[in-house]
mmCIF file of C-alpha atoms in Angstrom:
data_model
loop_
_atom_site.group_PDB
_atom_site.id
_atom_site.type_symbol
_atom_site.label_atom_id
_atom_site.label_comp_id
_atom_site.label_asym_id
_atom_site.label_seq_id
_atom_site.Cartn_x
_atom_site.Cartn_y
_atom_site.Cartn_z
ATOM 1 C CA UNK T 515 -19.230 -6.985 -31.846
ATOM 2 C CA UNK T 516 -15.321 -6.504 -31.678
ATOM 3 C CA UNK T 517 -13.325 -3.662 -32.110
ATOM 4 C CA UNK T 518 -11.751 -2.851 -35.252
ATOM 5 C CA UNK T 519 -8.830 -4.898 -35.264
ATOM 6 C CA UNK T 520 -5.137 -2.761 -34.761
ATOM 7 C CA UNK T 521 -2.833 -3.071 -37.800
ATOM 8 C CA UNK T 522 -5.274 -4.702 -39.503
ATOM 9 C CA UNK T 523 -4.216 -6.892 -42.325
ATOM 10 C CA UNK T 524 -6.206 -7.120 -46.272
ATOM 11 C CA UNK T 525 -8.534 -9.839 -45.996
ATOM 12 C CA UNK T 526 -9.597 -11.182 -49.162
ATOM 13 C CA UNK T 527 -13.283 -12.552 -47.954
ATOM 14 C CA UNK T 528 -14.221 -8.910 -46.994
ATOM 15 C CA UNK T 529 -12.488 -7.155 -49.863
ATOM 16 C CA UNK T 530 -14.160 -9.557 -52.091
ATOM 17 C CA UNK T 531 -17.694 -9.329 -50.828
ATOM 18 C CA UNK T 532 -17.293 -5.036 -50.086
ATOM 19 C CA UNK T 533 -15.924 -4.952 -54.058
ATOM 20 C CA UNK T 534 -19.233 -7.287 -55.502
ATOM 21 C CA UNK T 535 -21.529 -5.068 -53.435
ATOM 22 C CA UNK T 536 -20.127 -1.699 -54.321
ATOM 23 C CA UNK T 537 -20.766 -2.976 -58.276
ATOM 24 C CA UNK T 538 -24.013 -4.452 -57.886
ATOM 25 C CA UNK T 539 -25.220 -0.932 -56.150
ATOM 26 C CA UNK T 540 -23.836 1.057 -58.905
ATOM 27 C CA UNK T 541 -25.073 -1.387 -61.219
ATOM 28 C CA UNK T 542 -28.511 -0.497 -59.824
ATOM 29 C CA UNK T 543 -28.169 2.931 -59.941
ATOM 30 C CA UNK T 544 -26.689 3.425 -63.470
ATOM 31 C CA UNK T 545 -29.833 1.005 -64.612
ATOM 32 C CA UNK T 546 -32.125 3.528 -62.935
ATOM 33 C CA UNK T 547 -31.178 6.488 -64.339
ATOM 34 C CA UNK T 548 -30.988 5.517 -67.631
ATOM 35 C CA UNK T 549 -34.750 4.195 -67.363
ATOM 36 C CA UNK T 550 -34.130 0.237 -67.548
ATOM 37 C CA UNK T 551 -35.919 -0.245 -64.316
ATOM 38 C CA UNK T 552 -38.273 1.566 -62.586
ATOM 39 C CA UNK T 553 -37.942 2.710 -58.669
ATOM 40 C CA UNK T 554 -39.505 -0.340 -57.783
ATOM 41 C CA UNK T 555 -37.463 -2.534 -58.824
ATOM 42 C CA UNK T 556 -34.338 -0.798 -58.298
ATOM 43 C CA UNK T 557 -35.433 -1.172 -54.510
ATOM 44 C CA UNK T 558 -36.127 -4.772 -54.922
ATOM 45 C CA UNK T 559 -32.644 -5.366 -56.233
ATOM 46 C CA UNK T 560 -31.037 -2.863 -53.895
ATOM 47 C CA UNK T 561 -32.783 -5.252 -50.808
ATOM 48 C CA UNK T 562 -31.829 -8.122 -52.630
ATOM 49 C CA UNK T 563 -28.478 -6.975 -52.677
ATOM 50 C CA UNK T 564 -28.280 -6.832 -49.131
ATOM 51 C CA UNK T 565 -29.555 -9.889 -48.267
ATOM 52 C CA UNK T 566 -26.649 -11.529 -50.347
ATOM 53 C CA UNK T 567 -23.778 -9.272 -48.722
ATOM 54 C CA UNK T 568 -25.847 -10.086 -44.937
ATOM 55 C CA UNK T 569 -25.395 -13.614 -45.819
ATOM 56 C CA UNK T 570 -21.866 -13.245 -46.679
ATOM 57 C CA UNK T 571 -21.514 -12.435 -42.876
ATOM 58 C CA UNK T 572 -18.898 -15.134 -42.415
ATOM 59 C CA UNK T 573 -16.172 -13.682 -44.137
ATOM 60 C CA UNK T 574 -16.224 -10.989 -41.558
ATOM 61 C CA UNK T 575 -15.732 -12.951 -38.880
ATOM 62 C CA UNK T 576 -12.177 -11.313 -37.574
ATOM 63 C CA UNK T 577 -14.426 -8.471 -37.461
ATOM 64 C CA UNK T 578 -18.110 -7.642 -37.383
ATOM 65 C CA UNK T 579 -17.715 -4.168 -36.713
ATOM 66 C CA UNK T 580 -16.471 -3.816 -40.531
ATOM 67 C CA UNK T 581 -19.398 -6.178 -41.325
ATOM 68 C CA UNK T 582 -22.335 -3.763 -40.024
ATOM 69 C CA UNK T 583 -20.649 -0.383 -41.030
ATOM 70 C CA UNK T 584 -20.615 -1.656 -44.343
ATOM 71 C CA UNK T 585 -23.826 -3.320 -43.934
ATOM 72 C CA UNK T 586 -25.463 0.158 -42.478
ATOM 73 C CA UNK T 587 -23.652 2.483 -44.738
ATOM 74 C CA UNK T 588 -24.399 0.463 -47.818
ATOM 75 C CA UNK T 589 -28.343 0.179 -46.554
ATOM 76 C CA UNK T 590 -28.792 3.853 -46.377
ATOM 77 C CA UNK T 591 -26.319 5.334 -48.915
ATOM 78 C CA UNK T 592 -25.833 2.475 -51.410
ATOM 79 C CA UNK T 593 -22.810 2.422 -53.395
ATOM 80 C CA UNK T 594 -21.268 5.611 -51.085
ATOM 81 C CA UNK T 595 -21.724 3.458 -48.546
ATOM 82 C CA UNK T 596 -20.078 0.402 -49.674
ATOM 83 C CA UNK T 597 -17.421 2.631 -51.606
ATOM 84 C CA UNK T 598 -16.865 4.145 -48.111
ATOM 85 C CA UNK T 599 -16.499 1.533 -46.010
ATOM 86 C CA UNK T 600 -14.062 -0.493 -48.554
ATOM 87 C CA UNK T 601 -11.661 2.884 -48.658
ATOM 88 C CA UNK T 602 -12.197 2.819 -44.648
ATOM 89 C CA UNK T 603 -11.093 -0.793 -44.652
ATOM 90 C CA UNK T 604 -8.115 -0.307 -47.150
ATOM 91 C CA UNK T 605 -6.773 2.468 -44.912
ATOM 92 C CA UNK T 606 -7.078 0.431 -41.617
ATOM 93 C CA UNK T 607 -5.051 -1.705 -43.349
ATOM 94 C CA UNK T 608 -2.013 0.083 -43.996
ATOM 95 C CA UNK T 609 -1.733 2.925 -40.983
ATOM 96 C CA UNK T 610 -1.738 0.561 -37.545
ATOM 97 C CA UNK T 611 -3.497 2.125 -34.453
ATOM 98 C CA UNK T 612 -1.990 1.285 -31.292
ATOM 99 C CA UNK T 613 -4.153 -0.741 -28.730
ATOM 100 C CA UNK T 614 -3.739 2.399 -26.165
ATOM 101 C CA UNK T 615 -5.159 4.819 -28.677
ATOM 102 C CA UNK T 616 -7.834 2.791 -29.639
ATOM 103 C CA UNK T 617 -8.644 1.668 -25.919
ATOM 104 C CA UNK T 618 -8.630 5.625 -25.658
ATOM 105 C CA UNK T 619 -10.601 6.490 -27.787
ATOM 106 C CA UNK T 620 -13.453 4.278 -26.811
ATOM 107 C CA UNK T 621 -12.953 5.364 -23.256
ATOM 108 C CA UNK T 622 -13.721 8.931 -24.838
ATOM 109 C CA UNK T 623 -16.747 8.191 -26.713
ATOM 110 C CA UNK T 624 -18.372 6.375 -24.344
ATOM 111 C CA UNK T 625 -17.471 8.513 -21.561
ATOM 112 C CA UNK T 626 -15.691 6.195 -18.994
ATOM 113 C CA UNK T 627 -12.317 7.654 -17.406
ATOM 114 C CA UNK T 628 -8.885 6.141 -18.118
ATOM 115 C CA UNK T 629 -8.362 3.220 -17.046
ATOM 116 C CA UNK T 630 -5.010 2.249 -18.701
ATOM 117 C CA UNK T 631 -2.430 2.768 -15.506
ATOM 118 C CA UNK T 632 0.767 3.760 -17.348
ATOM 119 C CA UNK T 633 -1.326 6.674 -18.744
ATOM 120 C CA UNK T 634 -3.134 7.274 -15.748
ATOM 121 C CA UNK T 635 0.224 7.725 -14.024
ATOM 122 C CA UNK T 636 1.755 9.788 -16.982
ATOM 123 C CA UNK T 637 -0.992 12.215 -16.501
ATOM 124 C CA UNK T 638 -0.649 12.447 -12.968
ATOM 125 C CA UNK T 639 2.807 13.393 -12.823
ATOM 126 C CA UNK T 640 2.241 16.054 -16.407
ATOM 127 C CA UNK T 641 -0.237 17.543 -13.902
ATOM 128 C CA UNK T 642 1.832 17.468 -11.111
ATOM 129 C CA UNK T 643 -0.293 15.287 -8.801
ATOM 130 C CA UNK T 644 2.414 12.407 -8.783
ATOM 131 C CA UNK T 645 6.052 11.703 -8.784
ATOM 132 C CA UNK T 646 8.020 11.041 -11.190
ATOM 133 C CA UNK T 647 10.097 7.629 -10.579
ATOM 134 C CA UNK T 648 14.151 8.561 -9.899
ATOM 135 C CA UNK T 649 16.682 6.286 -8.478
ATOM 136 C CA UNK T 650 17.300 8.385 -6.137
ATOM 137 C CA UNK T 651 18.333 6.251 -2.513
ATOM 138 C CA UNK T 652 15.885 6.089 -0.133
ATOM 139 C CA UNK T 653 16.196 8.427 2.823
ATOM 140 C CA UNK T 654 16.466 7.880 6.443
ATOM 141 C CA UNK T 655 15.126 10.011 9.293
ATOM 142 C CA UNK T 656 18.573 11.224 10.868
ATOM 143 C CA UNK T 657 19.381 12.243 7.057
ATOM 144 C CA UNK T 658 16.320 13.810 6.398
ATOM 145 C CA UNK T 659 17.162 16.728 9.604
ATOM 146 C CA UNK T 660 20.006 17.405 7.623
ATOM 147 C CA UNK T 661 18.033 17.525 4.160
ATOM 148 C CA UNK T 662 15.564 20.677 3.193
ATOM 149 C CA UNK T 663 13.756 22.868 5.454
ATOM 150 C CA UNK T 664 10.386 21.302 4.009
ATOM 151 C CA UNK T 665 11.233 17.362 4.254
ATOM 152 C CA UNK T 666 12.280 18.544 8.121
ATOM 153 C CA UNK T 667 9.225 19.748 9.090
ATOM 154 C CA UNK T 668 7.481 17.166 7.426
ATOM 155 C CA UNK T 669 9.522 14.610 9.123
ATOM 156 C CA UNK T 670 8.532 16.517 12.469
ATOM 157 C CA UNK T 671 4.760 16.441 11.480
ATOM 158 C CA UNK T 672 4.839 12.373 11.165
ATOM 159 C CA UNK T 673 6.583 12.524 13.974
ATOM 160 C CA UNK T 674 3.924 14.165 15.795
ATOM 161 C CA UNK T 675 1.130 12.215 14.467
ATOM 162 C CA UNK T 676 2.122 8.915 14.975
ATOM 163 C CA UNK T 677 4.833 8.997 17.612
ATOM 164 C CA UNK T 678 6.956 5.729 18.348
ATOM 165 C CA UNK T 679 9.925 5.902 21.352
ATOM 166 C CA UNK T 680 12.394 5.160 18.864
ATOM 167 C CA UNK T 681 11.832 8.793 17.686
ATOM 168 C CA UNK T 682 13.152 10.549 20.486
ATOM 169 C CA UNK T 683 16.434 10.948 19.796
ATOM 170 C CA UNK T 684 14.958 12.413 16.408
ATOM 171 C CA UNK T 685 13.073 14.995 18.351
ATOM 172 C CA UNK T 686 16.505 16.074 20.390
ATOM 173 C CA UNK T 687 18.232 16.047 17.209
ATOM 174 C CA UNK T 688 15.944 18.692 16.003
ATOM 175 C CA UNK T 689 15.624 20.474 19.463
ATOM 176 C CA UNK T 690 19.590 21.112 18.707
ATOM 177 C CA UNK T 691 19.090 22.103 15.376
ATOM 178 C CA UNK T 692 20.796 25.208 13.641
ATOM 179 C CA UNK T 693 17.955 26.399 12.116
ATOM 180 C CA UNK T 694 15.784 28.368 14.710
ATOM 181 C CA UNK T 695 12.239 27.096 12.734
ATOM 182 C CA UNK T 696 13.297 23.514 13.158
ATOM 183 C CA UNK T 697 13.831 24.565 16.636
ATOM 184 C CA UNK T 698 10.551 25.993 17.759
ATOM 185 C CA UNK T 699 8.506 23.063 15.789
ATOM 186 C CA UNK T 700 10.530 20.177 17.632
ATOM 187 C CA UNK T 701 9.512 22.224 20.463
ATOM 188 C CA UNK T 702 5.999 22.308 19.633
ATOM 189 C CA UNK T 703 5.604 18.475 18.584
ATOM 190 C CA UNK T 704 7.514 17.971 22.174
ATOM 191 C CA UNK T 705 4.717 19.823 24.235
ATOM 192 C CA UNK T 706 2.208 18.223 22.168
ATOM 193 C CA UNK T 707 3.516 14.834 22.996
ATOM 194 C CA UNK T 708 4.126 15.874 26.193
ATOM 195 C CA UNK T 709 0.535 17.149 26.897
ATOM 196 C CA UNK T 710 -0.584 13.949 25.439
ATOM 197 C CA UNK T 711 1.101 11.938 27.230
ATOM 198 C CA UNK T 712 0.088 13.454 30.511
ATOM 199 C CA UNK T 713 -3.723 13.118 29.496
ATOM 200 C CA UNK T 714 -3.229 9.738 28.419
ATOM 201 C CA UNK T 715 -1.527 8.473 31.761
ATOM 202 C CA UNK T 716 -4.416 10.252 33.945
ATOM 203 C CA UNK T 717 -6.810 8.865 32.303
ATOM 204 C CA UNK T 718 -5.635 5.299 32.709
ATOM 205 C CA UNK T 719 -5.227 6.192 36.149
ATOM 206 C CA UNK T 720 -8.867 7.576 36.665
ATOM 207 C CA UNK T 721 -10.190 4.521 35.084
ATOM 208 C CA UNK T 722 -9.153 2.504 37.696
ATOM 209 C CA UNK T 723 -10.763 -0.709 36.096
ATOM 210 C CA UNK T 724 -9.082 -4.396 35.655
ATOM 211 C CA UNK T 725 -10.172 -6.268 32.320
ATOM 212 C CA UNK T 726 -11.266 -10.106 32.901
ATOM 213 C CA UNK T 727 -8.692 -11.832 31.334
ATOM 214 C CA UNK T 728 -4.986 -12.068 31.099
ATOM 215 C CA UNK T 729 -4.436 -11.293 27.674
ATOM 216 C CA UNK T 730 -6.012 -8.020 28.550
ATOM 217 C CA UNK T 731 -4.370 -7.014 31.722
ATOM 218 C CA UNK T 732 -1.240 -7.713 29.353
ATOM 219 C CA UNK T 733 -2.248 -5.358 26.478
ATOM 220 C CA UNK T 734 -3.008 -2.803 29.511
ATOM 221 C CA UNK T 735 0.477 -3.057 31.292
ATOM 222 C CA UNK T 736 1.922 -2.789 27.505
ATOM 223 C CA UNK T 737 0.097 1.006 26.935
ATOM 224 C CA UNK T 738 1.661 1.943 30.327
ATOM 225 C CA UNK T 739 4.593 0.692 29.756
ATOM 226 C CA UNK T 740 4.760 2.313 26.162
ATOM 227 C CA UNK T 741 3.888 5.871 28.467
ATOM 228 C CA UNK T 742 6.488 5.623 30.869
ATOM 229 C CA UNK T 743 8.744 4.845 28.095
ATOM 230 C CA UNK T 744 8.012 7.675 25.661
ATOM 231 C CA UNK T 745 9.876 10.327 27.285
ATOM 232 C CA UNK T 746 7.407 12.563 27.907
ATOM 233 C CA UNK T 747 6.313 11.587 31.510
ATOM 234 C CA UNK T 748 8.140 13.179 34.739
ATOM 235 C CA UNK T 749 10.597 10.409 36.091
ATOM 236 C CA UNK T 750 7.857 9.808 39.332
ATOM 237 C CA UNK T 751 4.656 9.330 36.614
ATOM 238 C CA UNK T 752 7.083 7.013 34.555
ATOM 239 C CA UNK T 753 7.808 4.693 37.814
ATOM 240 C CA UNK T 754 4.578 4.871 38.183
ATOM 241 C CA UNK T 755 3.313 3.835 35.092
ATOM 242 C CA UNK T 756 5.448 0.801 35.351
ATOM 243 C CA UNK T 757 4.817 -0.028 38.955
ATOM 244 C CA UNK T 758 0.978 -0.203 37.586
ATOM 245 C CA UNK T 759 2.155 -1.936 34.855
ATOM 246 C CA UNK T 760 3.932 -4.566 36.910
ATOM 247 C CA UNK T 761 0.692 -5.201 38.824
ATOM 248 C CA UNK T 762 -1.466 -6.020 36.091
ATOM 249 C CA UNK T 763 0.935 -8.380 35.002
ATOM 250 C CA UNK T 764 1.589 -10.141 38.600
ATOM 251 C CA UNK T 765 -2.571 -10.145 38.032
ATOM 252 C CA UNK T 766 -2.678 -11.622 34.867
ATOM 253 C CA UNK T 767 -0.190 -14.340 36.229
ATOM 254 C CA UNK T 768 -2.591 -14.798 39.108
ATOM 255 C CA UNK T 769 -5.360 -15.540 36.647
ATOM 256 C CA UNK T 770 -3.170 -17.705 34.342
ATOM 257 C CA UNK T 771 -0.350 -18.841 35.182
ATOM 258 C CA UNK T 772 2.524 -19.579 32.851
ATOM 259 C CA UNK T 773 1.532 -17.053 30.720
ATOM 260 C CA UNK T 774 4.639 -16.329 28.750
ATOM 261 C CA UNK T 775 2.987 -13.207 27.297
ATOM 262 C CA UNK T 776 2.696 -12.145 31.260
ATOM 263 C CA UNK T 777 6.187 -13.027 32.191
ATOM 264 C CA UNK T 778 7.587 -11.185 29.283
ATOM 265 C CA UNK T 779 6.210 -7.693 30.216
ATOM 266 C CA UNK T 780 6.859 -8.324 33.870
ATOM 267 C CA UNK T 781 10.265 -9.094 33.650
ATOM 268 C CA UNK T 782 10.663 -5.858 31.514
ATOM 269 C CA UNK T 783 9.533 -3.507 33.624
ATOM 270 C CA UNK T 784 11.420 -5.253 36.373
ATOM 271 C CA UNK T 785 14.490 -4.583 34.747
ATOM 272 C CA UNK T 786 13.634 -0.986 33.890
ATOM 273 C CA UNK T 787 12.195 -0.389 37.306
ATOM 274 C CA UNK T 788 16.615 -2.160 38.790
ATOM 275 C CA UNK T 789 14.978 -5.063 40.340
ATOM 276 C CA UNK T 790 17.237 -7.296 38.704
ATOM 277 C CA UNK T 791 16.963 -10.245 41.098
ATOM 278 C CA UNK T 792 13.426 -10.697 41.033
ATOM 279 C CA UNK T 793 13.630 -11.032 36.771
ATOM 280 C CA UNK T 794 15.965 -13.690 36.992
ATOM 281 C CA UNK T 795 13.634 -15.439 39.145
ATOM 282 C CA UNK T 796 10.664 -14.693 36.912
ATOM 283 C CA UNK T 797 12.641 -15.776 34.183
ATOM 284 C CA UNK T 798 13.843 -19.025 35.421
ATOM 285 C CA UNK T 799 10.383 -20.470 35.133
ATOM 286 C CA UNK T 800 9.562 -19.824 31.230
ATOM 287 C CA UNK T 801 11.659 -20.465 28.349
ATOM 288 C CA UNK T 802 12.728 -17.567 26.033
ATOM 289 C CA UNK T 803 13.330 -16.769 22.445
ATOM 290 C CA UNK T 804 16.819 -15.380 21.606
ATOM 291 C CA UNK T 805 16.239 -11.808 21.018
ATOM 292 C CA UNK T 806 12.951 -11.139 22.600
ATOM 293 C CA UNK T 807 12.065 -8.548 25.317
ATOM 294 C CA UNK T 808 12.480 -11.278 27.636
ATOM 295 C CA UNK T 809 16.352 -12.180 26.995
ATOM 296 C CA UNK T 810 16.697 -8.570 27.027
ATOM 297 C CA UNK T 811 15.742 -8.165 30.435
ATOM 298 C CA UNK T 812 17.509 -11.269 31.732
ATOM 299 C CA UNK T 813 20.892 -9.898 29.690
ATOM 300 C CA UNK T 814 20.568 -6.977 31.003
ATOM 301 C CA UNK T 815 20.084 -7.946 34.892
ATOM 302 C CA UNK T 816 22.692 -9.993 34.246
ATOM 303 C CA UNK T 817 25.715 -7.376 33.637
ATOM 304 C CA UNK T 818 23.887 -5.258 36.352
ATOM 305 C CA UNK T 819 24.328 -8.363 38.561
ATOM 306 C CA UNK T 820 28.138 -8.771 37.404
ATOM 307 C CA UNK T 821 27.240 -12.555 36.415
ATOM 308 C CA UNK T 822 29.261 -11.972 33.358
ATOM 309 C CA UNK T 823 29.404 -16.917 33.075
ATOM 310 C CA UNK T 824 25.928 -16.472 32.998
ATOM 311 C CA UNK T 825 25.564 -13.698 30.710
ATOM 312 C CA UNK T 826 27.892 -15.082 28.548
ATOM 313 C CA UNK T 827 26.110 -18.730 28.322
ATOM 314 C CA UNK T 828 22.633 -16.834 27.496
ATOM 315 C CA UNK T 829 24.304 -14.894 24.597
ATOM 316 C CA UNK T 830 27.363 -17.541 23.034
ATOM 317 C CA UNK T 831 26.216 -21.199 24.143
ATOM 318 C CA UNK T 832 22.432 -21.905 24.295
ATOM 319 C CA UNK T 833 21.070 -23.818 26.726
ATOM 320 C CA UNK T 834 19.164 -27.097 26.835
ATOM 321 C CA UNK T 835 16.722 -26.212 23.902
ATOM 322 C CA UNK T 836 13.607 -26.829 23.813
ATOM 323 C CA UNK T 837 10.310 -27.760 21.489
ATOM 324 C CA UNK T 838 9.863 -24.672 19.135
ATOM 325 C CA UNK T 839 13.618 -23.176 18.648
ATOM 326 C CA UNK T 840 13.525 -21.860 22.169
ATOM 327 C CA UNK T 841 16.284 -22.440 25.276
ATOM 328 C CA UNK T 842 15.763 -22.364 28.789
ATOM 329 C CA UNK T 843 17.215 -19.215 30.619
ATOM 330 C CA UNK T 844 20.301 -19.693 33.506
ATOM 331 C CA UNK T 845 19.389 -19.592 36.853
#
């Protein structure tokens, strides 16, 4: 069965076959009363009455919930039914339902939730469980510290759940803050971090075990390197970290050599540990992709090294390039 159609327009196949029902049921009934026929045959022409509108089902084809109402109604009520069902169909006609209220309102009777998202959202944001779209810009982190007292210590939460380096100068902004609460929860999220870090860094350190292959000796010298980079370890456990760092990478060049992944890491925490020679002769070997952690670290050993030709061949004119977008590195 479909729905009762929205707006629905006069059809003359169901007007015409509600209209010759309705008068053959109160042609029936008027015979019955006034003692033409008795009650058996007024049933026998009542069924036979309904076997001619049932086979009239065609005209009802745009929609066969009108078909059975009438059909029903007219079964158990006869000409109420049909008289019913033809005023029901007349007023369809001229007041159009929406498809949301009518997708409603089945949602109601049958007892499934809203589905419809506009609404879903509508109500949501009447009950105060959403927001309600603005154009407002979006706003950045160093903005936010200078916003509300709630969006800054919500900004300081995040930060304390899911730290990232690049938020440390965020955390000093707030340690400097004018407003003492900002203060002592910058604080708080900085012993936190702190205290995590420290666990974090003994642990890998108690551990004491090598993974098998180079791509995991890599991702191991990248989580100390991401420790001693944080901030939050003492300047000895940070050299530390990378000097352990450095030695899982000279491993996982031991295992597999050439690995670019390897060379990469290495040459970083060369450059952060000031052994500036030895990544330009890591370097040399590999071939780099402008912008990666590996440029970095040869540009930066570079103006440490006063090479200032070299640097500026590495950052203005590329070098013989090679397969893949990528240029070999000065030596």
């Amino acid at each position: 069965m479909q729905p009762l159609s929205t707006a629905a327009r006069l059809s003359a196949g169901p007007v015409a076959a509600m209209i010759a029902i309705n008068a053959a049921e109160v042609a029936i009934v008027i015979a019955y009363l006034g003692g033409s026929v008795g009650e058996g045959a007024a049933l026998a022409a009542h069924g036979a009455a309904l076997l001619v509108f049932a086979a009239r089902r065609k005209v009802f084809a745009d929609d066969l919930t009108l078909y059975v109402i009438a059909l029903l109604l007219t079964a158990s009520t006869g000409p109420v039914g049909a008289a019913a069902t033809l005023v029901l169909y007349l007023v369809l006609a001229r007041i159009p339902v929406s498809e949301h209220e009518l997708e409603s309102w089945y949602r109601q009777i049958s007892g499934v939730g809203e589905a419809n998202p506009a609404v879903a959202l509508h109500a949501q944001i009447l009950d105060g469980r959403a927001r309600r779209p603005s154009r407002r810009s979006i706003e950045h982190f160093p903005s936010v510290l200078e916003g509300g007292l709630g969006q800054q210590q919500a900004l300081l939460g995040l930060i304390g759940l899911a730290y990232h380096p690049d938020y440390r100068p965020l955390l000093g902004q707030a340690l400097r803050s004018t407003e003492p609460s900002i203060r002592v929860h910058a604080a708080a999220v900085s012993v936190k971090l702190r205290a995590r870090a420290r666990l974090e860094f003994q642990k890998t350190r108690a551990e004491g075990r090598r993974p098998a292959t180079a791509t995991a000796l890599v991702a191991q010298a990248a989580d100390l390197a991401r420790l001693a980079n944080g901030g939050f370890l003492d300047e000895a456990d940070a050299r530390s970290a990378r000097e352990s760092a450095a030695s899982l990478c000279e491993e996982a060049l031991a295992a597999s050599p050439g690995h670019r992944g390897a060379t990469a890491q290495l040459c970083a925490l060369l450059a952060e540990l000031g052994r500036w020679d030895e990544v330009l002769a890591r370097a040399a070997t590999v071939a780099y992709r402008r912008g990666d952690i590996l440029a970095e670290a040869v540009a930066e050993s570079l103006m440490q090294l006063g090479r200032t030709q070299d640097l500026h061949d590495l950052l203005v004119r590329p070098a013989d390039p090679i397969p893949g977008g990528r240029h070999a590195l000065p030596v």
